[in-house]
JSON list of N, CA and C in Angstrom, two decimals:
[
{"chain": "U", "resi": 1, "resn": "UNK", "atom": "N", "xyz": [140.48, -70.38, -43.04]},
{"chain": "U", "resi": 1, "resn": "UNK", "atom": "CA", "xyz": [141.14, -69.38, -43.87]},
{"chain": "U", "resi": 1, "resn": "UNK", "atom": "C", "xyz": [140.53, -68.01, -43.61]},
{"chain": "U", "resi": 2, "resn": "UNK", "atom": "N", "xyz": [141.73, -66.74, -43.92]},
{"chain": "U", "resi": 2, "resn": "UNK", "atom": "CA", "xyz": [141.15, -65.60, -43.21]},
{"chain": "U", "resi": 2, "resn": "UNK", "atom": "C", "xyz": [140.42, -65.22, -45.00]},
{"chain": "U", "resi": 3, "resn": "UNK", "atom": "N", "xyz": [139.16, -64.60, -44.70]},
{"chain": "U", "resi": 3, "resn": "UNK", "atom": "CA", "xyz": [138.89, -63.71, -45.42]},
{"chain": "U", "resi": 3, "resn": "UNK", "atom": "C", "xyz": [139.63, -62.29, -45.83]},
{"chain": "U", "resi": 4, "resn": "UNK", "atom": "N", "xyz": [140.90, -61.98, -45.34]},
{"chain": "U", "resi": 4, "resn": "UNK", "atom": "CA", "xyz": [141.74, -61.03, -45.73]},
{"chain": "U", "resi": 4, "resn": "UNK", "atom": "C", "xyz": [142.35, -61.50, -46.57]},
{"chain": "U", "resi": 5, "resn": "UNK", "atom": "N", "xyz": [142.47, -62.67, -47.12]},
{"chain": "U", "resi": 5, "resn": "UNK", "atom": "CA", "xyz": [144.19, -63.49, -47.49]},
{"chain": "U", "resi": 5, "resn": "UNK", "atom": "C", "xyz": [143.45, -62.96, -49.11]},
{"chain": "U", "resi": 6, "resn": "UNK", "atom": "N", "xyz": [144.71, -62.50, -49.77]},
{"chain": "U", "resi": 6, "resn": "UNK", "atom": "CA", "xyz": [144.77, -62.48, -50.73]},
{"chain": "U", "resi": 6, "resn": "UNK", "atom": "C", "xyz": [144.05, -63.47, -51.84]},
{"chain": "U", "resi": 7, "resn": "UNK", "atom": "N", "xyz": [144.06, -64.58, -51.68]},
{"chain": "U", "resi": 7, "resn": "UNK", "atom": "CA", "xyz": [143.78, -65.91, -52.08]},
{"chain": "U", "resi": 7, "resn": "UNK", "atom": "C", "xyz": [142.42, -65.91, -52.16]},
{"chain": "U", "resi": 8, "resn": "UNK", "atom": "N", "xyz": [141.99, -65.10, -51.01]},
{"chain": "U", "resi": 8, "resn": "UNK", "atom": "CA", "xyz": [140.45, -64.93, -50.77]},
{"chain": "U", "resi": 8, "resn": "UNK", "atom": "C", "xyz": [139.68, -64.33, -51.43]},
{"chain": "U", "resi": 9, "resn": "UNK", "atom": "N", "xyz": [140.55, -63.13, -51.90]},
{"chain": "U", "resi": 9, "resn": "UNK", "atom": "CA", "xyz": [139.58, -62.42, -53.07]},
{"chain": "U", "resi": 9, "resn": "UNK", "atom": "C", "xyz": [139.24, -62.89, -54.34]},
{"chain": "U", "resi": 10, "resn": "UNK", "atom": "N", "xyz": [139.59, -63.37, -54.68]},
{"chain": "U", "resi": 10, "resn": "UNK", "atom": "CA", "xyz": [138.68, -64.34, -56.30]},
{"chain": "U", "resi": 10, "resn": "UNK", "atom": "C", "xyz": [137.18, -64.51, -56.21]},
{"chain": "U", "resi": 11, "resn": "UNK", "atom": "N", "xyz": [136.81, -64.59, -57.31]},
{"chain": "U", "resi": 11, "resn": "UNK", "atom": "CA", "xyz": [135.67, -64.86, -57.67]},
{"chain": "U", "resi": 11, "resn": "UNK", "atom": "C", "xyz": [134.86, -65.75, -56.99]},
{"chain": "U", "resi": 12, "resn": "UNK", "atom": "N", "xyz": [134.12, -66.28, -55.77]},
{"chain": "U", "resi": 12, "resn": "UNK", "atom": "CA", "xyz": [133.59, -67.79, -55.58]},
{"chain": "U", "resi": 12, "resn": "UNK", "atom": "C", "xyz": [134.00, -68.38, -54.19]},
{"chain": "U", "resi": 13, "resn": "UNK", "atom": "N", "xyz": [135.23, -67.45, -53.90]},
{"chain": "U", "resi": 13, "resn": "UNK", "atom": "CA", "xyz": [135.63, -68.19, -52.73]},
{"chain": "U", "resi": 13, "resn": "UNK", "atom": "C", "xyz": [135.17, -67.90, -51.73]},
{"chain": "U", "resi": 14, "resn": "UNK", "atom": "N", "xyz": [134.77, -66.37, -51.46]},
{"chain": "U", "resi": 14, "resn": "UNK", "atom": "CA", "xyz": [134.00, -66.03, -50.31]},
{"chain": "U", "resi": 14, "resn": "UNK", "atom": "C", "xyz": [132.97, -66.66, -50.21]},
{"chain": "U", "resi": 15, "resn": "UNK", "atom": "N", "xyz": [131.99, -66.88, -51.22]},
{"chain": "U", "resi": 15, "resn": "UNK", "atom": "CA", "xyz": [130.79, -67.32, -51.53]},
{"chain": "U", "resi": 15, "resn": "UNK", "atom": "C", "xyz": [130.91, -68.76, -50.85]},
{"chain": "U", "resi": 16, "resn": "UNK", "atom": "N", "xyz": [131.45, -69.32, -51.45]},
{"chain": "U", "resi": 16, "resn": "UNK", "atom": "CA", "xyz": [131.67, -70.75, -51.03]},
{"chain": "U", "resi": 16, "resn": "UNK", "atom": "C", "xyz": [132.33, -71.05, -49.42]},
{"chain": "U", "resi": 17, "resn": "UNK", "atom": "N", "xyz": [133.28, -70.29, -49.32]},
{"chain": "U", "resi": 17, "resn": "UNK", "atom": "CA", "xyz": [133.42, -70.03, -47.70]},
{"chain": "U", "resi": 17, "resn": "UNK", "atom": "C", "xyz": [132.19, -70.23, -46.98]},
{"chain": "U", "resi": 18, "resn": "UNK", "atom": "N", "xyz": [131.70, -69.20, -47.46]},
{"chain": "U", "resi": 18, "resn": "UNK", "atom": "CA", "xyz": [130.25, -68.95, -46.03]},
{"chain": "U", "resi": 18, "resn": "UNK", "atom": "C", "xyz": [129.60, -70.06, -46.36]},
{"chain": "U", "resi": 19, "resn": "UNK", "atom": "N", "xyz": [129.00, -70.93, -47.57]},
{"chain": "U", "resi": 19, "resn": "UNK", "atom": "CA", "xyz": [128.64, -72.14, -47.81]},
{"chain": "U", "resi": 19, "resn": "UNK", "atom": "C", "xyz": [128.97, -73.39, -46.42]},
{"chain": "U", "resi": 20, "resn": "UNK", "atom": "N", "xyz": [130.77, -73.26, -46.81]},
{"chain": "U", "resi": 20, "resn": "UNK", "atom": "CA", "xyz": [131.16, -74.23, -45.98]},
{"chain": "U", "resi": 20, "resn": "UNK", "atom": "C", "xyz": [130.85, -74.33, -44.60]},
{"chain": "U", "resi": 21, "resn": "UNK", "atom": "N", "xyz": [130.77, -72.92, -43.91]},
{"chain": "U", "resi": 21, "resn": "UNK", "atom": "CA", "xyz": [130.80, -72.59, -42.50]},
{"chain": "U", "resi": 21, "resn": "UNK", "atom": "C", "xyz": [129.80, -72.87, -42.50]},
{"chain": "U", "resi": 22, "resn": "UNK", "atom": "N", "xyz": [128.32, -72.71, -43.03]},
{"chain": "U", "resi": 22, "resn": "UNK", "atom": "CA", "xyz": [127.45, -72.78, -42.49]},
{"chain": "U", "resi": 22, "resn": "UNK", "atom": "C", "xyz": [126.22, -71.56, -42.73]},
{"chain": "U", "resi": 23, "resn": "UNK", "atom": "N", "xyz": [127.13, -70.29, -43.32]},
{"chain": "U", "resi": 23, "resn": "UNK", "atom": "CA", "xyz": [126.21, -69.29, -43.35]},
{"chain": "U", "resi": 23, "resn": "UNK", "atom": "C", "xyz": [125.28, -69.25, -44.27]},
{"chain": "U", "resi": 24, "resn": "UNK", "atom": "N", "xyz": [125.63, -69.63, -45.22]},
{"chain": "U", "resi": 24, "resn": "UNK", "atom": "CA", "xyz": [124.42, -70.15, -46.62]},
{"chain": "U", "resi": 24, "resn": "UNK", "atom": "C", "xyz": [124.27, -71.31, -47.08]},
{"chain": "U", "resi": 25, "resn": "UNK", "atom": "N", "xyz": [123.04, -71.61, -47.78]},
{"chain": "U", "resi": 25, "resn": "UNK", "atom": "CA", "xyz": [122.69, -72.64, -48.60]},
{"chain": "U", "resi": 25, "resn": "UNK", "atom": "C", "xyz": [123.80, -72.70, -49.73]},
{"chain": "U", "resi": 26, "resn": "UNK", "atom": "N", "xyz": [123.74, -73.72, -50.43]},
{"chain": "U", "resi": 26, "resn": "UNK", "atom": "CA", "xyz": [124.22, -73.82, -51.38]},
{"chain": "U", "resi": 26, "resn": "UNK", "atom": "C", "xyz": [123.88, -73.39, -52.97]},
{"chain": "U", "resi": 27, "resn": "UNK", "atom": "N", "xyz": [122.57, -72.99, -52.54]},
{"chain": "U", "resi": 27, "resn": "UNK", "atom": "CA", "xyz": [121.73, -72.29, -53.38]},
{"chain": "U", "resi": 27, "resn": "UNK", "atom": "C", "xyz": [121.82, -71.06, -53.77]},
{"chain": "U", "resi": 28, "resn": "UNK", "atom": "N", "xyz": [122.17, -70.33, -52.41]},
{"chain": "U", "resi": 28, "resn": "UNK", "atom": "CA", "xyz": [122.65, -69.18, -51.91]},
{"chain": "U", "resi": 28, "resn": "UNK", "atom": "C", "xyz": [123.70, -68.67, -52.29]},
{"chain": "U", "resi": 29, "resn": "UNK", "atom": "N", "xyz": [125.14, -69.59, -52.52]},
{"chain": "U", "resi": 29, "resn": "UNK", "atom": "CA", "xyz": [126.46, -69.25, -52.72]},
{"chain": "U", "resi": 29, "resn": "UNK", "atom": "C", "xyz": [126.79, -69.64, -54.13]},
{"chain": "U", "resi": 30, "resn": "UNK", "atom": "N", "xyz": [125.92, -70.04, -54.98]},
{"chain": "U", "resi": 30, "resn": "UNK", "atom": "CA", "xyz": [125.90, -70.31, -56.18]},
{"chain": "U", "resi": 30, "resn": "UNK", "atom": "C", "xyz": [125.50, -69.14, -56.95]},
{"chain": "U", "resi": 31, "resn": "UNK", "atom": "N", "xyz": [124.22, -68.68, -56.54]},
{"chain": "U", "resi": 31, "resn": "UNK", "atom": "CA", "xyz": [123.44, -66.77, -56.87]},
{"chain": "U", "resi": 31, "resn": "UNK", "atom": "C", "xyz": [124.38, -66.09, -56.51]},
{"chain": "U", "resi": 32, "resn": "UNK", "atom": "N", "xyz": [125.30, -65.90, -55.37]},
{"chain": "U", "resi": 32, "resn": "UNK", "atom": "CA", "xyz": [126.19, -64.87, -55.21]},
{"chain": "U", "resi": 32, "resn": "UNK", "atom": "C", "xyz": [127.11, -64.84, -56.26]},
{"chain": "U", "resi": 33, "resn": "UNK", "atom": "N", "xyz": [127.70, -66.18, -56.02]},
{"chain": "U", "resi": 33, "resn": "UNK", "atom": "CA", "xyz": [128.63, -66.36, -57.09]},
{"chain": "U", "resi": 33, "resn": "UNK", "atom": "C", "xyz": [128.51, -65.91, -58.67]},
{"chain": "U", "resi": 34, "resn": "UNK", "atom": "N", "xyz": [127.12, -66.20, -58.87]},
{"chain": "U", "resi": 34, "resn": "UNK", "atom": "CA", "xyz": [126.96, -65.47, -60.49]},
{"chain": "U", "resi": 34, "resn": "UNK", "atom": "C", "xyz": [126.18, -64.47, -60.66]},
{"chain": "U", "resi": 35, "resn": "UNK", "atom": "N", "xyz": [125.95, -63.73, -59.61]},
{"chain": "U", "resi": 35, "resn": "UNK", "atom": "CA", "xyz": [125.56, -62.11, -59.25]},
{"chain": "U", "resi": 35, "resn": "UNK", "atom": "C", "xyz": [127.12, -61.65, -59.20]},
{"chain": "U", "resi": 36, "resn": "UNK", "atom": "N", "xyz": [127.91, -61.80, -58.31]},
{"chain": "U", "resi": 36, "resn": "UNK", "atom": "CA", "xyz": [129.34, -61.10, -58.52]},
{"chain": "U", "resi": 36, "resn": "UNK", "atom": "C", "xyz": [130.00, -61.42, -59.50]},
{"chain": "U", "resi": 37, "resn": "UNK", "atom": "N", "xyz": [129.73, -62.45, -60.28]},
{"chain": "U", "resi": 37, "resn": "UNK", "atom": "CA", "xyz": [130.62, -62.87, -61.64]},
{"chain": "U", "resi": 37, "resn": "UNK", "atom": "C", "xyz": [130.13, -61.62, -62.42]},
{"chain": "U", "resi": 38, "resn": "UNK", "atom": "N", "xyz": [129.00, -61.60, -62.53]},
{"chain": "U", "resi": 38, "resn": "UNK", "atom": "CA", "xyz": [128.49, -60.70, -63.76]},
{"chain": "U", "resi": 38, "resn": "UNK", "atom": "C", "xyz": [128.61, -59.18, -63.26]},
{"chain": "U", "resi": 39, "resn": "UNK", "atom": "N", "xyz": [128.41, -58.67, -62.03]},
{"chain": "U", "resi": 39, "resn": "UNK", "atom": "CA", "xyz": [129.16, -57.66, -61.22]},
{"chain": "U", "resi": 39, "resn": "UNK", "atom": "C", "xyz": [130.86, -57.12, -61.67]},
{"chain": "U", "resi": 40, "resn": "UNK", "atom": "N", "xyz": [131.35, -57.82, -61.79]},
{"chain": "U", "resi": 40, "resn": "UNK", "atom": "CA", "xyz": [132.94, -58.41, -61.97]},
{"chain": "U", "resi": 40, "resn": "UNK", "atom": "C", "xyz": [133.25, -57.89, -63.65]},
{"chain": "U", "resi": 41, "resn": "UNK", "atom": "N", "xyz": [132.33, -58.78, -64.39]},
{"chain": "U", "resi": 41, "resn": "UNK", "atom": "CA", "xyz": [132.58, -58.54, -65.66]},
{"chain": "U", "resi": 41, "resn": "UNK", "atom": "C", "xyz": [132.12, -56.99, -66.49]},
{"chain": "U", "resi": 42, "resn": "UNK", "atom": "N", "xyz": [130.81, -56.31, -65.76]},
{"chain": "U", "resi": 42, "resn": "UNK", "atom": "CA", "xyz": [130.62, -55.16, -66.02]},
{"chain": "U", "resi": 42, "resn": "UNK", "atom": "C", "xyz": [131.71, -54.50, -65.84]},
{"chain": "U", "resi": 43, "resn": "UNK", "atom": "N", "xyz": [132.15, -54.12, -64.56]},
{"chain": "U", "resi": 43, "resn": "UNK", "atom": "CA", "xyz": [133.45, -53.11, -64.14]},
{"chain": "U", "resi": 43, "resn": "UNK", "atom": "C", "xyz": [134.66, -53.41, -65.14]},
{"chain": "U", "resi": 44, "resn": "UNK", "atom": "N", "xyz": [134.64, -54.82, -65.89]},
{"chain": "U", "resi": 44, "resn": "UNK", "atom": "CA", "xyz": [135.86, -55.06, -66.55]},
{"chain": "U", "resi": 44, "resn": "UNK", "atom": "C", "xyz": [135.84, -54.35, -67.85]},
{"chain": "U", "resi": 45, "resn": "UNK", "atom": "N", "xyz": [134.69, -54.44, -68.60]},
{"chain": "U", "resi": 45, "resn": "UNK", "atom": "CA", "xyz": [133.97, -53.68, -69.55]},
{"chain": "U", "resi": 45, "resn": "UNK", "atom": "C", "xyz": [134.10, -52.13, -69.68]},
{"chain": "U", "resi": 46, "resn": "UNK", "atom": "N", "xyz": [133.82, -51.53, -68.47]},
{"chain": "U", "resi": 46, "resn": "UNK", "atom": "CA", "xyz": [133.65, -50.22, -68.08]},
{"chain": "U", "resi": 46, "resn": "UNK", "atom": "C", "xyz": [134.78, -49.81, -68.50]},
{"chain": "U", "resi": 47, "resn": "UNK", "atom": "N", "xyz": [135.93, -50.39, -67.70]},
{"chain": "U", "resi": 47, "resn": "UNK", "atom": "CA", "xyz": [137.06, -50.69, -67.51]},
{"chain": "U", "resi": 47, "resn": "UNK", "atom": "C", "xyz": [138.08, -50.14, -68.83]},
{"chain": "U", "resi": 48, "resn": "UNK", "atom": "N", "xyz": [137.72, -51.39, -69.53]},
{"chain": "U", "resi": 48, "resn": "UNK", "atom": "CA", "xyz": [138.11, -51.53, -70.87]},
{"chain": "U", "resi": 48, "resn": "UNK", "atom": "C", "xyz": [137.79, -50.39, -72.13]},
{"chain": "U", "resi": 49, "resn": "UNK", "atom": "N", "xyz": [136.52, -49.90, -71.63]},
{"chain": "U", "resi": 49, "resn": "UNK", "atom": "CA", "xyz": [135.86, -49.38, -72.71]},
{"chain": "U", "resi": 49, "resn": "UNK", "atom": "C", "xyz": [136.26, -47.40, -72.36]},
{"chain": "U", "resi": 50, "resn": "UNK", "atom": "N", "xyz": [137.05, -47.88, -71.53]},
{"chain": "U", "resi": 50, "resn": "UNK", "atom": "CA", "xyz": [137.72, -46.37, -71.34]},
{"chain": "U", "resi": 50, "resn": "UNK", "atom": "C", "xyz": [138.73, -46.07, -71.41]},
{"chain": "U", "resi": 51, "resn": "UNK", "atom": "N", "xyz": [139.45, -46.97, -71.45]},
{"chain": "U", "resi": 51, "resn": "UNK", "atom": "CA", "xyz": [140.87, -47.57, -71.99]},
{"chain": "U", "resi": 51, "resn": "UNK", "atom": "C", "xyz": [141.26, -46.75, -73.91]},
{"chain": "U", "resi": 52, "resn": "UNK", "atom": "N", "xyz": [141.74, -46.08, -74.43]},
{"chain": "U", "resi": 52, "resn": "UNK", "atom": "CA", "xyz": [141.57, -45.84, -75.36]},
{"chain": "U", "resi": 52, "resn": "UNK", "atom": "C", "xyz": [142.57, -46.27, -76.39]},
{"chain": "U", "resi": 53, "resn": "UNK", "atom": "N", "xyz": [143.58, -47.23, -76.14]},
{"chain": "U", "resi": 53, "resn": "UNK", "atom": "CA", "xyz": [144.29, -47.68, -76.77]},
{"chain": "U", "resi": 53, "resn": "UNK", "atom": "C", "xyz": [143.78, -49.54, -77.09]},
{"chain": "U", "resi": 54, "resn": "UNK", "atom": "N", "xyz": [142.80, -49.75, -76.42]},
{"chain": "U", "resi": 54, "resn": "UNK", "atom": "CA", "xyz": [142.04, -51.23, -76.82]},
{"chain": "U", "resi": 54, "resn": "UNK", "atom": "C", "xyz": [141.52, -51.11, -78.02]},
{"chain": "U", "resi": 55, "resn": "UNK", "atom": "N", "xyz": [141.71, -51.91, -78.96]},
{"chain": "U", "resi": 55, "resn": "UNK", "atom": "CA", "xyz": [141.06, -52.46, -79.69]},
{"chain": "U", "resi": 55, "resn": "UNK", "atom": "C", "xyz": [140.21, -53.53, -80.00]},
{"chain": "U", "resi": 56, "resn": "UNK", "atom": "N", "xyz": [138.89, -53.37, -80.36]},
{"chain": "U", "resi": 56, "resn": "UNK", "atom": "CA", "xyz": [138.17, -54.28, -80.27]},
{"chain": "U", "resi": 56, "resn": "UNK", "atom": "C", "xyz": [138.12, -55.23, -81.34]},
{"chain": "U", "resi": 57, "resn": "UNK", "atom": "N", "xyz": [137.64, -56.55, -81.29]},
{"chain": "U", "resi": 57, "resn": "UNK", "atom": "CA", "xyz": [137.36, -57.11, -82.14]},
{"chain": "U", "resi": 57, "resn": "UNK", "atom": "C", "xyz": [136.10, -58.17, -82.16]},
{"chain": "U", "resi": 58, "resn": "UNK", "atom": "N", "xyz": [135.55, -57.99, -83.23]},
{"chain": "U", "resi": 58, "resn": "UNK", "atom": "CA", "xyz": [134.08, -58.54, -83.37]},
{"chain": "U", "resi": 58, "resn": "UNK", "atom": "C", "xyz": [134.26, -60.11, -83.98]},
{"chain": "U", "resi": 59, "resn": "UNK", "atom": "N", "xyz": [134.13, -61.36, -82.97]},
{"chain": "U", "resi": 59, "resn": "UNK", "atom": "CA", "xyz": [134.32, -62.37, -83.10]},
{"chain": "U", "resi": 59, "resn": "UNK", "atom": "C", "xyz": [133.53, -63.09, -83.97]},
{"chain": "U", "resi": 60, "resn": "UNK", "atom": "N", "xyz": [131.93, -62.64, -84.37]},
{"chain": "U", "resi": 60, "resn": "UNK", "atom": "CA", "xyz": [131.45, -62.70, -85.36]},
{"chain": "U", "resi": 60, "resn": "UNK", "atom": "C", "xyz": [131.65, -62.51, -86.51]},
{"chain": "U", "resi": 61, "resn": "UNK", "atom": "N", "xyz": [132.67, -61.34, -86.82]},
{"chain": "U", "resi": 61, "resn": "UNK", "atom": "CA", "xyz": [133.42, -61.28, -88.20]},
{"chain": "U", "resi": 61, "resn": "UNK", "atom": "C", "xyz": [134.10, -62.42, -88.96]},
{"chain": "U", "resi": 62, "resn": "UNK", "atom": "N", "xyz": [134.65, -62.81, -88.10]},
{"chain": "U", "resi": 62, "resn": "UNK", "atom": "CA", "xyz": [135.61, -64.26, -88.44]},
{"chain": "U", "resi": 62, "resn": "UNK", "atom": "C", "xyz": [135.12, -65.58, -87.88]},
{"chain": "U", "resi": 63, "resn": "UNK", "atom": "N", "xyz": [133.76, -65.72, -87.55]},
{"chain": "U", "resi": 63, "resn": "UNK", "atom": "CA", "xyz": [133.32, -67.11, -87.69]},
{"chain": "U", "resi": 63, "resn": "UNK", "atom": "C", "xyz": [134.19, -68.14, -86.86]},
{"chain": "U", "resi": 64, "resn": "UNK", "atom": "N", "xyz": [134.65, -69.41, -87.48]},
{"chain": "U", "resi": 64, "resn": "UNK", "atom": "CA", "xyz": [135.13, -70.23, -86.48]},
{"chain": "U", "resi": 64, "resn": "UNK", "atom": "C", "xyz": [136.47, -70.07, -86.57]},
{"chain": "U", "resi": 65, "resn": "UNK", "atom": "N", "xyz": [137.06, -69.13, -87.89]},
{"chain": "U", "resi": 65, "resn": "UNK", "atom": "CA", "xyz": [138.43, -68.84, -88.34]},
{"chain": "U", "resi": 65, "resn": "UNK", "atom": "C", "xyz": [139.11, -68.39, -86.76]},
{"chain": "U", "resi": 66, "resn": "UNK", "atom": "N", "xyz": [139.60, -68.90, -86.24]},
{"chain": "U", "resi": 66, "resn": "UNK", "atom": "CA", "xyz": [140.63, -68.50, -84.67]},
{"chain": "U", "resi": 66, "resn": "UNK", "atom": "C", "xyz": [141.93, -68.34, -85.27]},
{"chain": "U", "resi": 67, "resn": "UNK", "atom": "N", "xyz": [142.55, -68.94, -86.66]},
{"chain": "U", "resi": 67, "resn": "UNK", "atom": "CA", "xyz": [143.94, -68.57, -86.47]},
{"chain": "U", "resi": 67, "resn": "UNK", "atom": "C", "xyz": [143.72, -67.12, -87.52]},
{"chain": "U", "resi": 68, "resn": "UNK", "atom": "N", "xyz": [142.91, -66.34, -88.25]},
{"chain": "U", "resi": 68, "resn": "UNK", "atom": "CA", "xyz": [142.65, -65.06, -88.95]},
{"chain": "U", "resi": 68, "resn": "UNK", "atom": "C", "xyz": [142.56, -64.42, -87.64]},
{"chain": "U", "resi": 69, "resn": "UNK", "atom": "N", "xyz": [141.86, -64.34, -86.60]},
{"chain": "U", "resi": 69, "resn": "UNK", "atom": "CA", "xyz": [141.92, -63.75, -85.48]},
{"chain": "U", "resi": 69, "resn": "UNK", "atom": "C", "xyz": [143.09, -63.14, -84.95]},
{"chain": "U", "resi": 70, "resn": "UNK", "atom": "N", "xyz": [143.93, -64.27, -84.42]},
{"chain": "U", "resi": 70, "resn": "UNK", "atom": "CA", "xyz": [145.08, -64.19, -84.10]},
{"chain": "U", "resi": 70, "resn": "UNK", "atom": "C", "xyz": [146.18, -62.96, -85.20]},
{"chain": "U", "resi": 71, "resn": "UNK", "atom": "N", "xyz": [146.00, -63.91, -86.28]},
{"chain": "U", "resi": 71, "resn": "UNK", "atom": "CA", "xyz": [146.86, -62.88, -87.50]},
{"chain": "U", "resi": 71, "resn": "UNK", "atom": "C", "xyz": [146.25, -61.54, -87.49]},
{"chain": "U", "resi": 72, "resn": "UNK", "atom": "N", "xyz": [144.81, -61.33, -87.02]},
{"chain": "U", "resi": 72, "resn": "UNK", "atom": "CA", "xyz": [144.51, -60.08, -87.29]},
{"chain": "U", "resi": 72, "resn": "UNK", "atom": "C", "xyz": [145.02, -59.15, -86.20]},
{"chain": "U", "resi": 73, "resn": "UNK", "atom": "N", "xyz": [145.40, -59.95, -84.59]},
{"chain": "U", "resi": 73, "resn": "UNK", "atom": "CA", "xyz": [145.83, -58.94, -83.67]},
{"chain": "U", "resi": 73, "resn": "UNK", "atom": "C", "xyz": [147.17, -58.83, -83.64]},
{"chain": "U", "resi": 74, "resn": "UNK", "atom": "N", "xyz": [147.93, -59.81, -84.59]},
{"chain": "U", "resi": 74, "resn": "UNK", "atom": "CA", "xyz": [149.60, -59.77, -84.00]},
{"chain": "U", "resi": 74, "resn": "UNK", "atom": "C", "xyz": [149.76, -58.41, -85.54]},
{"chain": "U", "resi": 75, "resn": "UNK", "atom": "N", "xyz": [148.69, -58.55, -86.27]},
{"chain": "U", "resi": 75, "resn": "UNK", "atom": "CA", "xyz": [149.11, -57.02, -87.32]},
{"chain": "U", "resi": 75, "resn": "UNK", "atom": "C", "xyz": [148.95, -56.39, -86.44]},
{"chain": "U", "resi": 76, "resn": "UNK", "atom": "N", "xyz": [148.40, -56.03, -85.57]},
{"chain": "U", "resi": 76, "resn": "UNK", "atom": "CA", "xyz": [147.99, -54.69, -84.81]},
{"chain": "U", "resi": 76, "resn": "UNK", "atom": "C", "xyz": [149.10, -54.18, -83.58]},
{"chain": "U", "resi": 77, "resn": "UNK", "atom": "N", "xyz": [149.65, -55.37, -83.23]},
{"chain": "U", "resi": 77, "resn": "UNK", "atom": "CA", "xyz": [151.19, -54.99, -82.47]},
{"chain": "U", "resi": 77, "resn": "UNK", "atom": "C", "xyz": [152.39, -54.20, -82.56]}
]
């Protein structure tokens, strides 16, 4: 598989690619993998947090309540 392919860009697959071929340990493509996960999730953050129509919500407020959650974002629609 080409490393251009669309398919390719996700999270893990490059990582695991070079695994398969030969270029890294498995040790190796596991650290990448959750060095770029957490890489990944900053920029999403950044992302988000500049976004000025997001609203946040603090999942600690509502405990294990998931369907108050829900009711609290479909008010916000």
């Amino acid at each position: 598989l080409s490393d251009r392919m669309t398919s390719m860009q996700g999270l893990g697959y490059r990582e695991m690619a070079d695994f398969f071929a030969g270029k890294c340990s498995r040790e190796r493509a596991v650290l990448r993998i959750k060095q770029n996960t957490r890489h990944f999730a900053k920029r999403q953050l950044t992302w988000f947090r500049r976004e000025k129509e997001v609203i946040w919500i603090n999942k600690a407020d509502f405990g294990e309540d998931d369907l108050r959650i829900v009711q609290e974002i479909q008010k916000g629609l």
